[in-house]
CSV table of C-alpha atoms in Angstrom, one decimal:
chain,number,residue,atom,x,y,z
H,1,MET,CA,185.6,-84.9,-281.1
H,2,THR,CA,182.5,-82.8,-281.7
H,3,VAL,CA,180.1,-82.0,-278.8
H,4,GLN,CA,177.5,-84.3,-280.5
H,5,GLU,CA,180.0,-87.2,-280.6
H,6,TYR,CA,180.9,-86.6,-277.0
H,7,ILE,CA,177.3,-86.7,-276.0
H,8,ASP,CA,176.5,-89.7,-278.2
H,9,LYS,CA,179.3,-91.6,-276.3
H,10,ASN,CA,177.7,-90.5,-273.0
H,11,LEU,CA,181.0,-89.1,-271.8
H,12,PRO,CA,180.9,-87.0,-268.6
H,13,PHE,CA,181.0,-83.3,-267.9
H,14,TYR,CA,182.3,-82.0,-264.6
H,15,HIS,CA,180.9,-79.0,-262.7
H,16,ILE,CA,183.1,-77.6,-260.0
H,17,THR,CA,181.5,-75.3,-257.4
H,18,PRO,CA,182.2,-74.1,-253.8
H,19,ALA,CA,181.2,-76.7,-251.3
H,20,LYS,CA,178.8,-74.1,-249.7
H,21,ASN,CA,176.6,-74.6,-252.8
H,22,ARG,CA,176.1,-78.3,-252.1
H,23,ASP,CA,172.9,-78.2,-250.1
H,24,SER,CA,171.1,-75.9,-252.5
H,25,ILE,CA,172.2,-78.0,-255.5
H,26,LEU,CA,170.9,-81.2,-253.7
H,27,LYS,CA,167.7,-79.4,-252.9
H,28,ASP,CA,167.0,-77.5,-256.1
H,29,GLY,CA,169.3,-79.2,-258.7
H,30,LEU,CA,171.3,-77.5,-261.4
H,31,HIS,CA,169.2,-75.4,-263.7
H,32,LYS,CA,170.1,-75.4,-267.4
H,33,GLY,CA,168.5,-72.9,-269.7
H,34,VAL,CA,167.8,-70.3,-267.0
H,35,LYS,CA,168.1,-66.8,-268.5
H,36,TYR,CA,171.4,-65.2,-267.6
H,37,ASP,CA,172.5,-68.3,-265.7
H,38,ALA,CA,174.5,-71.2,-266.9
H,39,VAL,CA,176.1,-74.3,-265.5
H,40,CYS,CA,179.8,-74.1,-266.4
H,41,VAL,CA,181.4,-77.5,-266.9
H,42,VAL,CA,184.6,-79.0,-268.3
H,43,ARG,CA,185.2,-82.4,-269.9
H,44,SER,CA,188.2,-83.2,-267.7
H,45,ASP,CA,188.4,-84.5,-264.2
H,46,ASP,CA,192.2,-84.0,-264.1
H,47,PHE,CA,193.0,-82.6,-260.6
H,48,SER,CA,195.3,-79.9,-262.0
H,49,VAL,CA,192.5,-78.6,-264.3
H,50,LEU,CA,189.9,-78.6,-261.5
H,51,TYR,CA,192.4,-76.9,-259.1
H,52,ASP,CA,193.2,-74.2,-261.7
H,53,ILE,CA,189.5,-73.5,-262.1
H,54,ALA,CA,188.9,-73.4,-258.4
H,55,SER,CA,191.8,-71.3,-257.5
H,56,SER,CA,191.7,-68.8,-260.4
H,57,GLN,CA,188.0,-68.5,-261.2
H,58,LEU,CA,185.9,-69.6,-258.2
H,59,SER,CA,188.0,-68.9,-255.1
H,60,ASP,CA,186.9,-66.3,-252.7
H,61,LEU,CA,190.0,-64.4,-251.8
H,62,ASN,CA,188.7,-63.8,-248.3
H,63,ALA,CA,188.1,-67.4,-247.6
H,64,GLU,CA,190.9,-69.5,-246.1
H,65,ASN,CA,190.9,-73.2,-247.0
H,66,GLU,CA,187.8,-72.9,-249.1
H,67,LYS,CA,186.5,-76.3,-250.2
H,68,PHE,CA,185.1,-77.3,-253.6
H,69,ILE,CA,183.0,-80.1,-254.9
H,70,VAL,CA,182.9,-81.7,-258.3
H,71,ILE,CA,179.6,-82.9,-259.8
H,72,ARG,CA,179.8,-85.5,-262.5
H,73,LEU,CA,177.1,-85.0,-265.1
H,74,LEU,CA,176.2,-87.7,-267.7
H,75,PRO,CA,174.3,-86.6,-270.9
H,76,SER,CA,171.9,-89.6,-270.7
H,77,LYS,CA,171.2,-89.1,-267.0
H,78,HIS,CA,170.9,-85.3,-267.0
H,79,ASP,CA,169.3,-84.9,-270.4
H,80,ILE,CA,172.2,-82.9,-271.9
H,81,LYS,CA,171.9,-82.3,-275.6
H,82,ALA,CA,174.4,-80.7,-278.0
H,83,ILE,CA,172.3,-77.6,-278.2
H,84,ASP,CA,172.7,-77.1,-274.4
H,85,VAL,CA,176.5,-76.9,-274.7
H,86,ALA,CA,178.2,-73.7,-275.7
H,87,PRO,CA,181.9,-72.9,-275.9
H,88,ASP,CA,183.5,-70.7,-273.3
H,89,ASN,CA,184.6,-67.7,-275.3
H,90,VAL,CA,187.2,-66.4,-272.8
H,91,THR,CA,191.0,-66.4,-272.7
H,92,ASP,CA,191.2,-68.7,-269.6
H,93,SER,CA,193.5,-71.6,-270.0
H,94,THR,CA,190.7,-74.0,-269.3
H,95,SER,CA,188.2,-72.6,-271.9
H,96,PRO,CA,189.0,-75.3,-274.5
H,97,LEU,CA,188.1,-78.0,-272.0
């Protein structure tokens, strides 16, 4: 399925972030299109995928029992267009998601 088809079907994207970011996200929102900043999302809400991202890419090695939150983003609600979505060109196992 292409990104455009995914968006046309209004299927969700999921943003995982440390729970400590919750208050600033609620206050300021997520900012797409900010130079040198991006909102990284996946198209899966499978726990094993989210856990892999949290533990391998987001986890602070000095923080015990760090908590994460998952934010569900809908294209129609959050004005996500195909041009806003770019592939993750890294070798992480979650990059195709």
